[in-house]
mmCIF file of C-alpha atoms in Angstrom:
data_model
loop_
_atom_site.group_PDB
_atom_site.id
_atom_site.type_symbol
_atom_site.label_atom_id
_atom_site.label_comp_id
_atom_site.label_asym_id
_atom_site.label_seq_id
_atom_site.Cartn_x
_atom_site.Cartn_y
_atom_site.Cartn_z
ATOM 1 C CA UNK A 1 0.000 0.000 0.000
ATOM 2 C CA UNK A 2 1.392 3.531 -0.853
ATOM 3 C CA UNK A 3 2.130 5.640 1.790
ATOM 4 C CA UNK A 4 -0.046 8.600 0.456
ATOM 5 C CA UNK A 5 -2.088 8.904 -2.756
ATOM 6 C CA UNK A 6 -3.898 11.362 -4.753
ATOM 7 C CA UNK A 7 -6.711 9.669 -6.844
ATOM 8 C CA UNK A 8 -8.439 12.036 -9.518
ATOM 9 C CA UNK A 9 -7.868 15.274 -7.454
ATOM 10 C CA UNK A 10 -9.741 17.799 -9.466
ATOM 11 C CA UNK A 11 -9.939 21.639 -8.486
ATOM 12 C CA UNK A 12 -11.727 24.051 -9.980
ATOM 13 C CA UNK A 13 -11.635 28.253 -9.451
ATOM 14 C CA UNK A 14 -14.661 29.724 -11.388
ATOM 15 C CA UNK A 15 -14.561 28.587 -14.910
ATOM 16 C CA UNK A 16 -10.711 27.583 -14.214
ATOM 17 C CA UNK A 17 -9.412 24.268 -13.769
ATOM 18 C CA UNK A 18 -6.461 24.735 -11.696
ATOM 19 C CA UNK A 19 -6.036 21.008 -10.679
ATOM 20 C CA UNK A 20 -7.248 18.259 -13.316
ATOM 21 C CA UNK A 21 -7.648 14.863 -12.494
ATOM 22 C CA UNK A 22 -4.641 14.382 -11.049
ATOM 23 C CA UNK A 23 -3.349 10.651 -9.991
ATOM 24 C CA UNK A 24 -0.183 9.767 -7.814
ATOM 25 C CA UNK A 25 1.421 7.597 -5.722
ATOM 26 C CA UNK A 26 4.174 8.845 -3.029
ATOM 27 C CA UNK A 27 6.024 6.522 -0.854
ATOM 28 C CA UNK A 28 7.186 7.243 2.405
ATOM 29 C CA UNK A 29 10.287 8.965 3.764
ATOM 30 C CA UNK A 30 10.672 10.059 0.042
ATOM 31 C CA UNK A 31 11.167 13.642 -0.949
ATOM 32 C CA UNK A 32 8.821 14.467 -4.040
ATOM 33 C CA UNK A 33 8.931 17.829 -6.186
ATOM 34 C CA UNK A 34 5.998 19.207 -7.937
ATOM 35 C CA UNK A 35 7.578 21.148 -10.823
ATOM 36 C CA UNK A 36 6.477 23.460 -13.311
ATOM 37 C CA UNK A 37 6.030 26.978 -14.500
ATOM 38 C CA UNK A 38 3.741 29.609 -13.025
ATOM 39 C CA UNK A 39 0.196 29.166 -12.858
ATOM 40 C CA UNK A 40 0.413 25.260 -13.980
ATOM 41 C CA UNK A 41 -1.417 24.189 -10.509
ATOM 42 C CA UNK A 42 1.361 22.800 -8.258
ATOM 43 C CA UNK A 43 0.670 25.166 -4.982
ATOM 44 C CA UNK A 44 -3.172 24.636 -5.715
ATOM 45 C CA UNK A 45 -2.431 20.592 -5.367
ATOM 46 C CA UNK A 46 -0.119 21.729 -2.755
ATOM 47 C CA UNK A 47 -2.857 23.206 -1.031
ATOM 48 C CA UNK A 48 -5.362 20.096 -1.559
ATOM 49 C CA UNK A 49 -3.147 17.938 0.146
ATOM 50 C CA UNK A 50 -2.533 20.436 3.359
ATOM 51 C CA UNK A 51 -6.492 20.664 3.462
ATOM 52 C CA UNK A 52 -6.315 24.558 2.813
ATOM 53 C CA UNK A 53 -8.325 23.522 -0.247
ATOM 54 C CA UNK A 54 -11.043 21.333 -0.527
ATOM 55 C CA UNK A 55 -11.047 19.295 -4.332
ATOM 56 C CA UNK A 56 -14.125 19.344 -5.916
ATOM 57 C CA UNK A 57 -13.343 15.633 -6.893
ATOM 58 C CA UNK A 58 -11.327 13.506 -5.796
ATOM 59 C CA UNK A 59 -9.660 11.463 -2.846
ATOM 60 C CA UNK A 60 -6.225 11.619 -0.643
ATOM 61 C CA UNK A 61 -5.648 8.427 1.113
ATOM 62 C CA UNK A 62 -2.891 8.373 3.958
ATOM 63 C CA UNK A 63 -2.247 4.586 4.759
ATOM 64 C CA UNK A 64 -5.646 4.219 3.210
ATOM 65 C CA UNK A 65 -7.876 6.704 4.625
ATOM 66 C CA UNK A 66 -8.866 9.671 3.034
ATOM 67 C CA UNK A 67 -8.659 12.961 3.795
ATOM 68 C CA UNK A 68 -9.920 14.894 1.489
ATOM 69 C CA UNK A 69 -12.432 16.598 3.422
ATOM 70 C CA UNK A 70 -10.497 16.559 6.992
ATOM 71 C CA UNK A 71 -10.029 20.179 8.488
ATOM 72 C CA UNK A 72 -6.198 20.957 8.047
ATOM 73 C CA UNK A 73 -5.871 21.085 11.897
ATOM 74 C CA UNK A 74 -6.365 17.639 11.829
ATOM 75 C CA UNK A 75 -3.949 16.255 9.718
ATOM 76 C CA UNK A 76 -0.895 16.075 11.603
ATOM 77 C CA UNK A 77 0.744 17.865 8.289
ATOM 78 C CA UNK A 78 3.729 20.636 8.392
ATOM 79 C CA UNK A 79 3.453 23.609 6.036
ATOM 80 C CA UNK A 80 5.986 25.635 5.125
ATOM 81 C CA UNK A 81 5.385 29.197 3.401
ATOM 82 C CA UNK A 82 7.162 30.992 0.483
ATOM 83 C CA UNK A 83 6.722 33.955 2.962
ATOM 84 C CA UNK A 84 7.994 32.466 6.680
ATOM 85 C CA UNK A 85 4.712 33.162 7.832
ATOM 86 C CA UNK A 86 6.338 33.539 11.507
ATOM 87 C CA UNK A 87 4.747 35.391 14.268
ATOM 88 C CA UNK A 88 6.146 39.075 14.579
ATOM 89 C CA UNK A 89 5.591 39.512 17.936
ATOM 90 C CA UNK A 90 6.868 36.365 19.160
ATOM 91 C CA UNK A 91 10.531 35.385 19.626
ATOM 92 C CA UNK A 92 12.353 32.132 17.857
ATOM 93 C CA UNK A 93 11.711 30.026 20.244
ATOM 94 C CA UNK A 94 8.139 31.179 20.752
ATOM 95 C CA UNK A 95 7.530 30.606 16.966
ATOM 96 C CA UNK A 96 9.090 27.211 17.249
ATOM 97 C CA UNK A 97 6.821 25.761 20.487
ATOM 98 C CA UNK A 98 3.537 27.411 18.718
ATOM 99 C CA UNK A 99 2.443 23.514 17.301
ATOM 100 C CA UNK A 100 3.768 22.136 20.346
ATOM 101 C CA UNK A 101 0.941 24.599 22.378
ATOM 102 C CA UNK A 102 -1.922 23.028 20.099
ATOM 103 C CA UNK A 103 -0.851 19.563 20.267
ATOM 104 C CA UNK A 104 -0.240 20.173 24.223
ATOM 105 C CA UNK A 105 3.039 19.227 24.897
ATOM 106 C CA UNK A 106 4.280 19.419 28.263
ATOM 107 C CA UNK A 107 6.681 22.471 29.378
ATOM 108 C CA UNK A 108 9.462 20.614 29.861
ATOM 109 C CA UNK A 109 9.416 18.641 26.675
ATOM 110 C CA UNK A 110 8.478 21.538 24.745
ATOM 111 C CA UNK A 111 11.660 23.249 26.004
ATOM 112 C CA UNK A 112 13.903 20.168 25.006
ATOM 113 C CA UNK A 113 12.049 19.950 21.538
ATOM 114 C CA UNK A 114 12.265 23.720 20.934
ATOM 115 C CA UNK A 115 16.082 23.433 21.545
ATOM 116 C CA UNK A 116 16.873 20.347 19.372
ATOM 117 C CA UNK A 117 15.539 21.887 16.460
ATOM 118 C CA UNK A 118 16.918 25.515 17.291
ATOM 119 C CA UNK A 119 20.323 23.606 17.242
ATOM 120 C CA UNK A 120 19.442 21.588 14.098
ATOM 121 C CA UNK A 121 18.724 24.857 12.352
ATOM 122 C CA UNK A 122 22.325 26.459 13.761
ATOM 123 C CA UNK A 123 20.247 29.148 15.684
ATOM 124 C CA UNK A 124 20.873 27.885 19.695
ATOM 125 C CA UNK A 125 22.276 31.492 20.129
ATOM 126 C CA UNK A 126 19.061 33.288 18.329
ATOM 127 C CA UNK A 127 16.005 31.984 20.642
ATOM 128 C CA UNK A 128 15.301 34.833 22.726
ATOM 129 C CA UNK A 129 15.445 37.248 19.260
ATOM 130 C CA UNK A 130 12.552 38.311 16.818
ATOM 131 C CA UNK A 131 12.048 37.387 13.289
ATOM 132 C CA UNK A 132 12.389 40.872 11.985
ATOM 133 C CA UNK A 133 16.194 40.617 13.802
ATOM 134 C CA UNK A 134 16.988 37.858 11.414
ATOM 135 C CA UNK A 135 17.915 37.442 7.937
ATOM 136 C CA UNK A 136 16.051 35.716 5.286
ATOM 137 C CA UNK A 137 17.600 32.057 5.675
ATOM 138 C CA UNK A 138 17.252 32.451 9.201
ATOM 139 C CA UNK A 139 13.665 32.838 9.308
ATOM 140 C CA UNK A 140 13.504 30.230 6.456
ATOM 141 C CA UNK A 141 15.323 27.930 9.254
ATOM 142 C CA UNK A 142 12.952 29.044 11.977
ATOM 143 C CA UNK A 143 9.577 28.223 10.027
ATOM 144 C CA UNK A 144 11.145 24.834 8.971
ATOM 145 C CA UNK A 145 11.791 23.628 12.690
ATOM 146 C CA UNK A 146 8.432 25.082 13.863
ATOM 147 C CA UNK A 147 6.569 22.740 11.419
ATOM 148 C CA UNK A 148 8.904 20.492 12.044
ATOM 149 C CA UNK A 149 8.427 19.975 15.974
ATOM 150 C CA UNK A 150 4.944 18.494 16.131
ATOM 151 C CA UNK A 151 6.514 15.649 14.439
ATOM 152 C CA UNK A 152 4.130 15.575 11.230
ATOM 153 C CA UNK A 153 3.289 12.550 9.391
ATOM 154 C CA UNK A 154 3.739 15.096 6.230
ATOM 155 C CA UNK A 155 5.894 18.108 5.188
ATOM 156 C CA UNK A 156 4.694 20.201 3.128
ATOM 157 C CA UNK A 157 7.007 23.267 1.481
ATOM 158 C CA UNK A 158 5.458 25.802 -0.620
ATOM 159 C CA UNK A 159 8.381 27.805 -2.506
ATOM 160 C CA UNK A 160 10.339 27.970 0.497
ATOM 161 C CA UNK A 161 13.467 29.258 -0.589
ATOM 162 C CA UNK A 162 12.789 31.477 -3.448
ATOM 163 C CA UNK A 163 12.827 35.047 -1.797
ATOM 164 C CA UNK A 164 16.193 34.340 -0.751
ATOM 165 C CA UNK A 165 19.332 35.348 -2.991
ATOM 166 C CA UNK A 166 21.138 32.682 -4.555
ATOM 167 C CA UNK A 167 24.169 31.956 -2.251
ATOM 168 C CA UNK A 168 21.683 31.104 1.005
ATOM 169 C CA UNK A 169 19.352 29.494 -2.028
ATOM 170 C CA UNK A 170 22.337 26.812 -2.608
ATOM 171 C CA UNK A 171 22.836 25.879 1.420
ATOM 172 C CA UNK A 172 19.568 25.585 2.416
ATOM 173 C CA UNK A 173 18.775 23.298 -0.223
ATOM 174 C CA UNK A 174 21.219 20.994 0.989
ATOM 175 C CA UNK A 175 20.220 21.512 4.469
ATOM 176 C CA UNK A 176 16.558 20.813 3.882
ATOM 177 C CA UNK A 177 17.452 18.160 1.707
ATOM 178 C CA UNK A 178 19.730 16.766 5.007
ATOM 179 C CA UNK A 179 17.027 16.985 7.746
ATOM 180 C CA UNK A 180 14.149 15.243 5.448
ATOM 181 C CA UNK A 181 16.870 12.420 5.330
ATOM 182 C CA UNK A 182 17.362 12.665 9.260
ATOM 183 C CA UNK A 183 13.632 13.203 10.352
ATOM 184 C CA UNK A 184 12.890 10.416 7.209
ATOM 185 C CA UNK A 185 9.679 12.463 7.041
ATOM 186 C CA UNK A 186 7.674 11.900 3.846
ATOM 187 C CA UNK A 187 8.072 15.578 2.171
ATOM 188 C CA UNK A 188 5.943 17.265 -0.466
ATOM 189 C CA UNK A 189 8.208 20.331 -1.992
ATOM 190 C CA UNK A 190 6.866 22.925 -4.900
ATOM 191 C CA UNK A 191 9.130 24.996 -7.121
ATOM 192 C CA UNK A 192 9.493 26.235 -10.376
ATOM 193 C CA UNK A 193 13.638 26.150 -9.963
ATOM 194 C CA UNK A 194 15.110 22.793 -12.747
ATOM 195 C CA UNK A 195 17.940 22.757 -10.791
ATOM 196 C CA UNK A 196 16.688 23.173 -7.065
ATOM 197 C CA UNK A 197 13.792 19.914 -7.963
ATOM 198 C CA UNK A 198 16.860 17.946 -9.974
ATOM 199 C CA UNK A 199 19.381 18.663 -7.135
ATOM 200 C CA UNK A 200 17.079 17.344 -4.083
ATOM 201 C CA UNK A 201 14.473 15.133 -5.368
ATOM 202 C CA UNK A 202 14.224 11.340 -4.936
ATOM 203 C CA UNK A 203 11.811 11.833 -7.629
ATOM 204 C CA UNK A 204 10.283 14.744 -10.055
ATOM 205 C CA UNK A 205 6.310 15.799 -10.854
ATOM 206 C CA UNK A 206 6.449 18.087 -13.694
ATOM 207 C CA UNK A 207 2.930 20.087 -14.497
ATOM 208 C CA UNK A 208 1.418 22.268 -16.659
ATOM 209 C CA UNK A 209 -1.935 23.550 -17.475
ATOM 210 C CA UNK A 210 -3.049 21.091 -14.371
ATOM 211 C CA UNK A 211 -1.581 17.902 -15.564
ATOM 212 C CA UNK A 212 0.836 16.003 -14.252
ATOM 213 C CA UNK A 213 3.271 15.735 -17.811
ATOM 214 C CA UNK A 214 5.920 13.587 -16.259
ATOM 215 C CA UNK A 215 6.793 12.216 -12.966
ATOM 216 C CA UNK A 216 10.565 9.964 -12.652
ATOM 217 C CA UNK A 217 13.879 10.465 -11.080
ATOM 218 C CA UNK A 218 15.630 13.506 -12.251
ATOM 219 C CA UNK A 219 17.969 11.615 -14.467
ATOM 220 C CA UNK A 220 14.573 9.777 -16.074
ATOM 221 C CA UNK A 221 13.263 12.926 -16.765
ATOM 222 C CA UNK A 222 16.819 14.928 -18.509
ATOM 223 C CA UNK A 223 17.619 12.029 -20.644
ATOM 224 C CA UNK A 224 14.465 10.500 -21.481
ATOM 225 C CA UNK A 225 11.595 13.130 -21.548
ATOM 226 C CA UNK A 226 8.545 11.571 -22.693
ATOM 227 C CA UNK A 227 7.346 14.692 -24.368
ATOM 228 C CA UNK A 228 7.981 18.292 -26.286
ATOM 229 C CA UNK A 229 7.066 19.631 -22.937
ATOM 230 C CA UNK A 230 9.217 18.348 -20.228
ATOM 231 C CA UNK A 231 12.394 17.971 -23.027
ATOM 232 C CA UNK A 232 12.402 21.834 -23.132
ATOM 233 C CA UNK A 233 11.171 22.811 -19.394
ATOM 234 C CA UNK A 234 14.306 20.927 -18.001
ATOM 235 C CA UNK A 235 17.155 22.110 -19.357
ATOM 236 C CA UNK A 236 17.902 23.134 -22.950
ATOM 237 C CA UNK A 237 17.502 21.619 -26.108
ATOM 238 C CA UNK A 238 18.658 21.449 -29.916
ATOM 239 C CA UNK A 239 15.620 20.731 -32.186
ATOM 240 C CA UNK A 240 16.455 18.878 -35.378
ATOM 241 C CA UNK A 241 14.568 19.660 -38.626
ATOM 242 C CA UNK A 242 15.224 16.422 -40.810
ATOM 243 C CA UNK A 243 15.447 16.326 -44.713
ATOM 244 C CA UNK A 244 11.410 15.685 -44.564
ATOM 245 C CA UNK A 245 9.048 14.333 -41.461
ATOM 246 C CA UNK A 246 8.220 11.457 -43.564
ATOM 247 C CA UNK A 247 11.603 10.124 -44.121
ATOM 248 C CA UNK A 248 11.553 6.679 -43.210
ATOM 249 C CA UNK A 249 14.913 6.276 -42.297
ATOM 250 C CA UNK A 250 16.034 10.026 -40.352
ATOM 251 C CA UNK A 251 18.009 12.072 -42.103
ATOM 252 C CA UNK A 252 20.114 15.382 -41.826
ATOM 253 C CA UNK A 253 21.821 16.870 -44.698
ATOM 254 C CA UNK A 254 20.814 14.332 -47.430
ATOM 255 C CA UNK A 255 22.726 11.825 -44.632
ATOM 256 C CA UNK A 256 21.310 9.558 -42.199
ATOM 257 C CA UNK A 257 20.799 10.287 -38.671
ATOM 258 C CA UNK A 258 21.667 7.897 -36.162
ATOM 259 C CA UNK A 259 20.115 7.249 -32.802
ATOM 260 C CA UNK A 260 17.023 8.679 -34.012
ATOM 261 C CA UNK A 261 15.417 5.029 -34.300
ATOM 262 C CA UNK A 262 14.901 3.292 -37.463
ATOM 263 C CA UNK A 263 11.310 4.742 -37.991
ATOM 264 C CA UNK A 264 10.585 8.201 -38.024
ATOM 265 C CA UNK A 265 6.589 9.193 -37.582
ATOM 266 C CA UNK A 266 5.636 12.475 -38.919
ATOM 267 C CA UNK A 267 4.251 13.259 -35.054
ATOM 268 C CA UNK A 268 7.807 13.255 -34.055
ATOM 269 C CA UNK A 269 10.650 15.535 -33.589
ATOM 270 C CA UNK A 270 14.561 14.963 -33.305
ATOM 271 C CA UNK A 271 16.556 16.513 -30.561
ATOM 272 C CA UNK A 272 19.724 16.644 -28.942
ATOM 273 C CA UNK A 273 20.876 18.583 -25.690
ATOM 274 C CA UNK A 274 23.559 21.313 -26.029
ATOM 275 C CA UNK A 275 26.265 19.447 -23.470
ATOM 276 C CA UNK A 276 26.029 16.265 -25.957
ATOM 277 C CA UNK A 277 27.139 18.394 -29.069
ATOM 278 C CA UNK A 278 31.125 17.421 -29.938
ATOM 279 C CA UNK A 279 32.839 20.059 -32.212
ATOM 280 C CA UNK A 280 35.757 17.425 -33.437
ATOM 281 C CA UNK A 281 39.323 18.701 -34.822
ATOM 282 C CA UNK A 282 39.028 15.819 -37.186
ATOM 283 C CA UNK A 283 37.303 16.972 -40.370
ATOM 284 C CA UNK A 284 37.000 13.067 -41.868
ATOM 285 C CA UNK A 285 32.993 12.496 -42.658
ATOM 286 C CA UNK A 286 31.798 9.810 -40.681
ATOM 287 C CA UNK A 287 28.344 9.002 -38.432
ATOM 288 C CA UNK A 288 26.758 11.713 -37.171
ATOM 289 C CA UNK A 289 29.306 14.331 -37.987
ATOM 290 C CA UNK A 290 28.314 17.324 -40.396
ATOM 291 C CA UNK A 291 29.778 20.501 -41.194
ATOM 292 C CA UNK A 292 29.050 23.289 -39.377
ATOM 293 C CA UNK A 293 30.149 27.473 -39.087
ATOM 294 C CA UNK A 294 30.562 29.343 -35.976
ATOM 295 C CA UNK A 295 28.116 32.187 -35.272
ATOM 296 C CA UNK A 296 29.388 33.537 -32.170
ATOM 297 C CA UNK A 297 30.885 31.926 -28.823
ATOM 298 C CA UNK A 298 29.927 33.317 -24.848
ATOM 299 C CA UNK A 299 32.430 32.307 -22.614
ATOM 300 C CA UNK A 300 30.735 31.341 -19.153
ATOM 301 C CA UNK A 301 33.581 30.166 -17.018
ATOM 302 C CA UNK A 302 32.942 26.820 -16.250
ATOM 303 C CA UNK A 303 31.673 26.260 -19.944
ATOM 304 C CA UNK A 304 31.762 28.160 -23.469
ATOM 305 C CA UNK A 305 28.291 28.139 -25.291
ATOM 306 C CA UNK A 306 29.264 28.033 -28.719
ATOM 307 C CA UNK A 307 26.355 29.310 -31.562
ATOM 308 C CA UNK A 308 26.694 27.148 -34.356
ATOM 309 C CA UNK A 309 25.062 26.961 -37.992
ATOM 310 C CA UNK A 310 24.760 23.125 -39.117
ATOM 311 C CA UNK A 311 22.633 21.630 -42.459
ATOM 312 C CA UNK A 312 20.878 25.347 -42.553
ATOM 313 C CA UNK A 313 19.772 25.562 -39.167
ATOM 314 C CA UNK A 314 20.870 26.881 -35.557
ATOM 315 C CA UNK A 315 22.247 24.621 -33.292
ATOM 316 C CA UNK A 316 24.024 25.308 -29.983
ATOM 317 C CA UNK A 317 26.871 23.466 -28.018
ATOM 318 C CA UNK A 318 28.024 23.782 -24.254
ATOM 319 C CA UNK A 319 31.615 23.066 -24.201
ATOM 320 C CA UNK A 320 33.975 22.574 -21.269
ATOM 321 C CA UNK A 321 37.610 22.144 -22.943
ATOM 322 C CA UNK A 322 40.119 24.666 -22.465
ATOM 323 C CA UNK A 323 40.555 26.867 -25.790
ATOM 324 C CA UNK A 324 36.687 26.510 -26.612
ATOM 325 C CA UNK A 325 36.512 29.991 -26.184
ATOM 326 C CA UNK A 326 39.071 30.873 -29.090
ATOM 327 C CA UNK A 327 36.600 29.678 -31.779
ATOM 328 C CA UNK A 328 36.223 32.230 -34.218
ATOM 329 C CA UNK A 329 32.341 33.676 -35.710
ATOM 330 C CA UNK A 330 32.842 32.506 -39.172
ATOM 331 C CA UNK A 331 35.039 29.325 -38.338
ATOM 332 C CA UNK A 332 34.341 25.928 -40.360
ATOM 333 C CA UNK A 333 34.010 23.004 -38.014
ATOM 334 C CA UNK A 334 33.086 19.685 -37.612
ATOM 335 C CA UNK A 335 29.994 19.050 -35.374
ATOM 336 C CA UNK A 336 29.369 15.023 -34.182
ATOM 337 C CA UNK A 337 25.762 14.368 -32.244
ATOM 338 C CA UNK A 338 26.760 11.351 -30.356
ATOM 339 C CA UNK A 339 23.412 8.637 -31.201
ATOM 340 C CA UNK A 340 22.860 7.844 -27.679
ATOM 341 C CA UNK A 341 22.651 11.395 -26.862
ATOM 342 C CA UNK A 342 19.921 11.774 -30.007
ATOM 343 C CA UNK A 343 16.367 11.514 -29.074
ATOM 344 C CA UNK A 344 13.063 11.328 -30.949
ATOM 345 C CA UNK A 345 9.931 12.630 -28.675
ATOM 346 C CA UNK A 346 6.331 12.810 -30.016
ATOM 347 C CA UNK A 347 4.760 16.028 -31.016
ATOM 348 C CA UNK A 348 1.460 15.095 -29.708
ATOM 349 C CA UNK A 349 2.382 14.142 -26.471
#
């Protein structure tokens, strides 16, 4: 039995459908990213599962029983708020022992809870301060442990670190990522941030218009995207116009195309990611390797991002080798698309 699912979770705002008929299974202790661009429904679904929003359809089974229509209160679920959310006019440790004062924890276990997680967070010296003394990771770290101490069945995280600027971005995720692996609480996480879902994620739910697209491991999803969709929202990509779409046998420059599979359907379209593109000194003709003129080069310091013209048609590389950057706008080169790095995904999909 799964640890929680959704089953047909449907939620509608007006004549909007925000959430449609959405399906999933998550296992426990594992941390799962909805993913997606704005407006797509992932804080909406976010928000059905908390109970801050009742589906119009729909159930949510934990260990088998639903809650779908059980008051948030009830659920024994943290929440975590884009926002902090924390209580002005009480002080860290205040904020922290808040769920411990519903749930009616006793004084002295309160105390001992409050200062775990205080410590945990790297705040034991802050407890007695307010949230307006802190910085923005800091009172990040203080609404994590206070939905954190009623030790919820659930963790729920809303956006939670993008207000903060990108250095603090980059520890916290690993120090959320650390404390859902200590706690081994089941954790439900929404951003619209490729690299903060493919850094931390056991596993990945991309949406849009309020469908779940694709849901796999972050490494599922990069290298085999099952659609147009979720091949350009993660990361970028090289589309390949072939001699014609009906072509039975792929082909590029009156050549053939390998990796593309031996059947190309008119529904489909050839791709290839910008890391995967070789620029080769050799100029031989062999598989997969066309000529090609540089456009321009950007050098980014851990990679140059070389613009390319190949077969009539723009194509981009990421390069890492030293002297990259020394390619010249105007430069004939040799450009090889490695087959296992090709990849044919269905229009209609």
């Amino acid at each position: 039995m799964s640890f929680m699912t959704l089953q047909n979770i449907t939620k509608r705002f007006d004549n909007t459908v925000a959430v449609d008929r959405i399906s999933l299974e998550v296992k426990e202790g594992e941390l799962v990213f909805f993913l997606g661009p704005s407006g797509c429904g992932k804080t909406t679904l976010l928000r059905v599962i908390a109970g801050l929003e009742i589906p119009d359809t729909g159930k949510i089974l934990l260990k088998g029983n639903d809650l779908a229509f059980t008051p948030a209160r009830l659920r024994n679920f943290g929440m975590v708020f884009q926002s902090y959310s924390l209580f002005p006019n009480m002080t860290l440790a205040q904020n922290v022992s808040y769920g411990l004062e519903c749930h009616r924890w006793t004084h002295d276990v309160k105390q001992k809870r409050v200062k775990e997680l205080l410590d945990m967070m790297h705040l034991e010296g802050h407890k007695d301060k307010y949230p307006s003394q802190l910085s923005g990771g800091q009172q990040q770290r203080v609404a994590l442990a206070r939905a954190l101490a009623p030790n919820p069945l659930v963790l729920l995280l809303d956006e939670p670190l993008s207000a903060l600027d990108a250095k603090v971005r980059a520890e916290l995720r690993g120090e959320v990522r650390d404390l859902q692996k200590r706690f081994g609480i089941t954790t439900v996480m929404v951003t619209h941030d490729q690299e903060e879902a493919m850094e931390m994620a056991d596993r990945i739910v991309v949406m849009n218009q309020g469908r779940i697209e694709q849901v796999g491991t972050s490494t599922d999803l990069y290298y085999r995207p099952t659609n147009m969709f979720v091949a350009h929202f993660l990361g970028k990509m090289n589309r390949l116009r072939l001699d014609s779409p009906r072509q039975k046998l792929p082909t590029l420059a009156g050549r053939r195309l390998c990796g593309a599979g031996d059947q190309h359907q008119e529904t489909a379209s050839v791709y290839v990611r910008p890391e995967a593109v070789e620029i080769l000194k050799d100029s031989r003709p062999g598989t997969n390797r066309f000529t090609g003129r540089v456009i321009k080069t950007s050098f980014l310091g851990n990679l140059t991002r070389v613009e390319m013209e190949v077969a009539g048609q723009p194509i981009a590389a990421e390069l890492r080798y030293m002297g990259a950057s020394s390619l010249q706008a105007g430069e004939e080169i040799t450009v090889y698309f490695p087959p296992e790095a090709v990849l044919t995904i269905m229009d209609s999909q």
